């Protein structure tokens, strides 16, 4: 499969160490050290604050990072951002640079969720943290200078899976109404048996079938692949996608999640949901973050930031339709 990788993406992949999910403590430590070494500068036009917001009933508070422009004209739309990491890795801080880009280019306020991770906190803890953050965002929109009718949710990989699960949960609980959802190359099918998943096997492609099995096992506490998995945990299992908001998603052609994403997009369209979808040839999982200077990465990033801007700033009458 490696001969199919976009040449501009190959070097970054070779330099990226294989993830070890059998020793999560060490892997989390190494990723945190790598993040600290990057020392991402804060854009001087953007304000960043960290806050603890109420969690679900009986659950701990949830940490969020709020990115907003220091100067603004009027009320802005809002974006709830959910980081990736296979449900077992990652922090909200790792998405700071991307969140800044959304603020600057999409003209919005971003609330990034530091949800609890599996296996210490399996489903539904991470999803409930995201729902609690969305609820707080919506209820405090006026204080944040945000239009509560223009709040969307987005995330990458496991964050994309949580985004899709959150959209279903908010719909069924009749909670805060999302104006759009953007589950990017989402991790949504615990069965892990699609042709694209099998193609990756144990190959070093950032994420593969072997890692995917371990991530799902941690998130679902060993229930993956059984009939006991709820659709909010694995949105590929949802039988009714009607009533969901406008959806944008994308995938690399060499991503193990390719086929589950294609199926999800088809089912959304058949359910009457407006959906936009992009697939990038020669691209593996998370390519635009690992090799941001590659042409295909810049196109992908530009595509989804543009889509977020369009979704948040379109006519309210269209959002409410």
Coordinates of C-alpha atoms in Angstrom, one line a residue:
X1 CA 0.0 0.0 0.0
X2 CA 2.9 2.4 0.7
X3 CA 3.6 2.8 -3.0
X4 CA 0.1 4.5 -3.2
X5 CA 0.9 7.2 -0.7
X6 CA 1.2 10.7 -2.0
X7 CA 5.0 11.4 -2.3
X8 CA 4.7 14.6 -0.3
X9 CA 3.2 12.6 2.6
X10 CA 5.7 9.8 2.7
X11 CA 8.6 11.4 4.6
X12 CA 6.4 12.7 7.4
X13 CA 5.0 9.2 7.8
X14 CA 8.4 7.6 8.0
X15 CA 9.5 10.0 10.7
X16 CA 6.4 9.4 12.8
X17 CA 6.9 6.6 15.4
X18 CA 4.4 3.8 15.5
X19 CA 1.9 4.2 18.2
X20 CA 2.0 1.8 21.1
X21 CA -1.4 1.4 22.7
X22 CA -0.2 -1.5 24.9
X23 CA 1.7 1.1 27.0
X24 CA -0.7 4.1 27.1
X25 CA 1.1 5.8 29.9
X26 CA 4.4 6.0 28.1
X27 CA 2.7 6.9 24.7
X28 CA 0.8 9.7 26.3
X29 CA 3.9 11.0 28.0
X30 CA 5.9 10.9 24.7
X31 CA 3.1 12.7 22.8
X32 CA 2.9 15.3 25.5
X33 CA 6.6 15.9 25.4
X34 CA 6.5 16.3 21.6
X35 CA 3.6 18.8 21.9
X36 CA 5.6 20.8 24.5
X37 CA 8.6 20.9 22.2
X38 CA 6.6 22.4 19.4
X39 CA 5.8 25.5 21.6
X40 CA 2.9 26.7 19.5
X41 CA 2.7 30.5 19.7
X42 CA -0.6 32.1 20.5
X43 CA -1.8 34.4 17.8
X44 CA -1.8 37.9 19.3
X45 CA -5.2 38.7 17.8
X46 CA -6.8 35.7 19.7
X47 CA -7.7 35.3 23.3
X48 CA -7.3 31.9 24.9
X49 CA -8.8 31.0 28.3
X50 CA -9.3 27.7 30.1
X51 CA -12.3 27.0 32.2
X52 CA -14.0 24.2 34.1
X53 CA -17.6 23.8 33.1
X54 CA -20.3 21.6 34.8
X55 CA -20.2 18.0 33.7
X56 CA -23.2 15.6 33.5
X57 CA -25.1 15.0 36.7
X58 CA -23.0 13.2 39.2
X59 CA -19.9 13.5 36.9
X60 CA -16.8 15.8 37.3
X61 CA -16.5 19.2 35.7
X62 CA -15.1 19.3 32.2
X63 CA -12.1 21.4 31.1
X64 CA -12.6 23.5 28.0
X65 CA -10.3 25.9 26.1
X66 CA -12.0 28.9 24.7
X67 CA -10.5 30.6 21.6
X68 CA -12.0 33.9 20.6
X69 CA -10.9 37.1 18.7
X70 CA -9.9 40.0 20.8
X71 CA -11.7 42.4 18.5
X72 CA -15.0 41.6 17.0
X73 CA -18.0 43.2 15.3
X74 CA -21.2 41.9 16.7
X75 CA -22.3 38.4 17.7
X76 CA -20.3 35.5 16.3
X77 CA -21.1 31.8 15.5
X78 CA -19.6 29.1 17.7
X79 CA -17.7 25.9 17.1
X80 CA -17.4 23.1 19.6
X81 CA -14.1 21.3 18.7
X82 CA -13.4 17.7 19.8
X83 CA -9.8 16.4 19.5
X84 CA -8.9 13.0 18.1
X85 CA -6.7 10.2 19.5
X86 CA -8.5 6.9 19.1
X87 CA -10.6 7.6 22.3
X88 CA -7.4 6.9 24.3
X89 CA -5.0 9.6 23.4
X90 CA -4.9 13.4 23.0
X91 CA -5.7 16.6 24.7
X92 CA -7.6 19.8 23.8
X93 CA -4.3 21.7 23.9
X94 CA -3.0 19.7 20.9
X95 CA -5.7 21.4 18.7
X96 CA -4.7 25.0 19.7
X97 CA -3.2 25.9 16.3
X98 CA -6.2 24.5 14.3
X99 CA -8.6 26.2 16.7
X100 CA -6.8 29.5 16.1
X101 CA -7.2 29.0 12.4
X102 CA -10.9 28.4 12.7
X103 CA -11.2 31.7 14.7
X104 CA -9.3 33.7 12.2
X105 CA -10.5 32.2 8.9
X106 CA -14.1 31.1 9.8
X107 CA -14.8 34.1 12.1
X108 CA -16.1 32.2 15.2
X109 CA -15.6 31.4 18.8
X110 CA -14.2 27.9 19.4
X111 CA -14.7 25.9 22.6
X112 CA -12.3 22.9 22.6
X113 CA -13.3 20.0 24.9
X114 CA -10.8 18.2 27.1
X115 CA -12.9 15.1 27.5
X116 CA -12.0 12.1 29.6
X117 CA -10.2 9.2 27.9
X118 CA -10.6 5.5 27.8
X119 CA -9.8 2.9 29.1
X120 CA -9.9 4.8 32.5
X121 CA -13.2 6.4 31.4
X122 CA -14.9 4.3 28.7
X123 CA -18.2 5.1 27.0
X124 CA -20.3 7.0 27.8
X125 CA -17.9 9.3 29.8
X126 CA -16.2 11.0 26.8
X127 CA -19.5 11.6 25.0
X128 CA -21.2 12.9 28.1
X129 CA -18.3 15.3 28.6
X130 CA -18.8 16.6 25.0
X131 CA -22.6 16.9 25.6
X132 CA -22.0 18.8 28.8
X133 CA -19.6 21.2 27.0
X134 CA -22.2 21.7 24.2
X135 CA -24.9 22.4 26.8
X136 CA -22.7 24.9 28.6
X137 CA -21.8 26.6 25.3
X138 CA -25.4 26.9 24.3
X139 CA -26.6 28.2 27.7
X140 CA -23.8 30.7 28.0
X141 CA -23.8 31.8 24.4
X142 CA -24.8 35.4 25.2
X143 CA -21.9 35.8 27.7
X144 CA -19.5 34.4 25.1
X145 CA -20.9 36.8 22.4
X146 CA -22.2 33.8 20.4
X147 CA -25.4 33.3 18.5
X148 CA -26.9 30.1 20.1
X149 CA -28.6 29.3 16.7
X150 CA -25.2 29.1 15.0
X151 CA -23.3 26.6 17.1
X152 CA -21.8 23.6 15.3
X153 CA -19.6 20.7 16.3
X154 CA -16.5 19.3 14.7
X155 CA -13.7 16.9 15.4
X156 CA -11.1 14.6 13.8
X157 CA -10.9 10.8 14.0
X158 CA -12.2 9.7 17.5
X159 CA -13.2 13.4 17.8
X160 CA -15.2 12.9 14.6
X161 CA -16.8 9.8 16.1
X162 CA -17.8 11.8 19.2
X163 CA -19.1 14.6 16.9
X164 CA -21.3 12.2 15.1
X165 CA -22.5 10.6 18.4
X166 CA -23.1 14.0 19.8
X167 CA -25.3 15.0 16.9
X168 CA -27.4 11.9 17.5
X169 CA -27.5 12.5 21.2
X170 CA -28.5 16.2 21.0
X171 CA -31.2 15.3 18.5
X172 CA -32.7 12.5 20.6
X173 CA -32.5 14.3 23.9
X174 CA -33.9 17.4 22.2
X175 CA -30.9 19.3 23.6
X176 CA -29.0 22.2 22.1
X177 CA -29.6 22.2 18.3
X178 CA -26.5 22.0 16.3
X179 CA -26.4 24.2 13.2
X180 CA -24.0 21.8 11.5
X181 CA -21.7 18.8 12.2
X182 CA -18.2 18.2 10.8
X183 CA -17.0 14.7 11.7
X184 CA -13.6 14.6 9.9
X185 CA -12.4 11.0 8.9
X186 CA -14.5 9.8 11.8
X187 CA -14.0 6.7 13.9
X188 CA -17.6 5.4 13.9
X189 CA -17.7 1.6 13.4
X190 CA -16.5 -0.7 16.2
X191 CA -16.9 -3.8 14.0
X192 CA -13.6 -2.9 12.3
X193 CA -14.1 -5.3 9.4
X194 CA -14.6 -3.2 6.3
X195 CA -12.4 -3.7 3.2
X196 CA -10.5 -0.4 3.9
X197 CA -9.9 -1.4 7.5
X198 CA -8.5 -4.8 6.4
X199 CA -6.3 -3.2 3.8
X200 CA -4.4 -1.3 6.5
X201 CA -3.8 -4.4 8.7
X202 CA -0.8 -3.6 10.9
X203 CA 0.9 -1.3 8.4
X204 CA 2.4 1.9 9.6
X205 CA -0.2 4.4 8.4
X206 CA -0.6 6.4 11.6
X207 CA -3.8 4.3 12.3
X208 CA -4.6 0.8 11.1
X209 CA -6.9 -2.1 11.8
X210 CA -4.7 -3.4 14.7
X211 CA -4.7 0.0 16.5
X212 CA -8.3 0.5 15.8
X213 CA -9.2 -2.8 17.5
X214 CA -7.3 -1.7 20.6
X215 CA -8.9 1.8 20.6
X216 CA -12.4 0.4 20.4
X217 CA -11.8 -2.3 23.0
X218 CA -10.7 0.5 25.4
X219 CA -13.6 2.8 24.6
X220 CA -16.3 0.1 24.7
X221 CA -14.8 -1.8 27.6
X222 CA -14.6 -5.0 25.6
X223 CA -18.1 -4.8 24.0
X224 CA -16.8 -4.0 20.5
X225 CA -18.3 -6.1 17.7
X226 CA -21.2 -7.3 19.8
X227 CA -24.9 -6.5 19.5
X228 CA -24.7 -4.4 22.8
X229 CA -23.0 -1.4 21.3
X230 CA -25.3 1.7 21.2
X231 CA -25.4 4.0 18.2
X232 CA -24.2 7.0 20.2
X233 CA -21.0 5.1 20.8
X234 CA -20.6 3.8 17.2
X235 CA -22.7 6.0 14.9
X236 CA -22.4 3.5 12.0
X237 CA -24.9 1.4 13.9
X238 CA -27.6 4.2 13.7
X239 CA -30.6 3.2 11.7
X240 CA -32.2 6.6 11.6
X241 CA -30.1 9.6 10.6
X242 CA -33.0 11.9 9.7
X243 CA -33.1 15.2 11.5
X244 CA -29.4 15.7 11.7
X245 CA -27.8 19.0 10.7
X246 CA -25.9 19.9 7.5
X247 CA -22.8 17.6 7.5
X248 CA -19.3 18.0 6.1
X249 CA -16.9 15.2 6.2
X250 CA -13.7 14.0 4.4
X251 CA -11.4 11.0 4.3
X252 CA -8.0 9.9 2.8
X253 CA -8.3 7.1 0.4
X254 CA -5.8 5.0 2.4
X255 CA -7.5 5.6 5.7
X256 CA -8.9 2.5 7.5
X257 CA -12.1 4.6 8.0
X258 CA -12.7 5.1 4.3
X259 CA -15.5 2.6 3.8
X260 CA -17.4 3.4 7.0
X261 CA -17.3 7.1 6.1
X262 CA -18.6 6.4 2.6
X263 CA -21.4 4.4 4.0
X264 CA -22.2 7.1 6.5
X265 CA -22.3 9.8 3.8
X266 CA -24.6 7.7 1.7
X267 CA -27.0 7.0 4.6
X268 CA -27.0 10.7 5.5
X269 CA -27.9 11.7 2.0
X270 CA -30.7 9.0 1.8
X271 CA -32.1 10.3 5.1
X272 CA -32.5 13.8 3.6
X273 CA -29.5 15.4 5.3
X274 CA -27.5 17.9 3.3
X275 CA -24.0 16.6 3.2
X276 CA -20.7 17.5 1.5
X277 CA -17.9 15.0 1.2
X278 CA -14.3 14.9 0.0
X279 CA -11.9 12.0 -0.5
X280 CA -8.2 12.6 -1.0
X281 CA -6.2 10.1 -3.0
X282 CA -2.8 9.0 -1.7
X283 CA -3.7 10.2 1.8
X284 CA -3.5 8.2 5.1
X285 CA -5.2 8.8 8.4
X286 CA -4.6 12.3 9.8
X287 CA -2.4 13.3 6.9
X288 CA -3.1 17.0 7.0
X289 CA -1.9 17.3 10.6
X290 CA 1.2 15.2 10.1
X291 CA 2.3 16.7 6.8
X292 CA 0.7 20.2 6.7
X293 CA 2.9 21.6 4.0
X294 CA 1.9 18.9 1.4
X295 CA -0.4 20.2 -1.3
X296 CA -3.1 17.6 -0.6
X297 CA -3.0 18.6 3.1
X298 CA -3.4 22.3 2.4
X299 CA -6.3 21.5 0.1
X300 CA -8.0 19.4 2.7
X301 CA -7.5 21.9 5.5
X302 CA -8.7 24.8 3.3
X303 CA -11.7 22.7 2.3
X304 CA -13.0 22.0 5.8
X305 CA -12.2 25.5 7.2
X306 CA -14.1 27.0 4.3
X307 CA -17.0 24.6 4.9
X308 CA -17.1 25.5 8.6
X309 CA -17.2 29.2 7.7
X310 CA -20.0 28.7 5.2
X311 CA -22.0 26.5 7.6
X312 CA -21.7 29.0 10.5
X313 CA -22.4 32.2 8.5
X314 CA -25.2 31.1 6.2
X315 CA -28.7 32.5 6.6
X316 CA -30.3 31.5 9.9
X317 CA -33.6 30.7 8.1
X318 CA -31.6 28.0 6.2
X319 CA -30.2 26.6 9.5
X320 CA -33.6 26.3 11.1
X321 CA -35.2 24.7 8.1

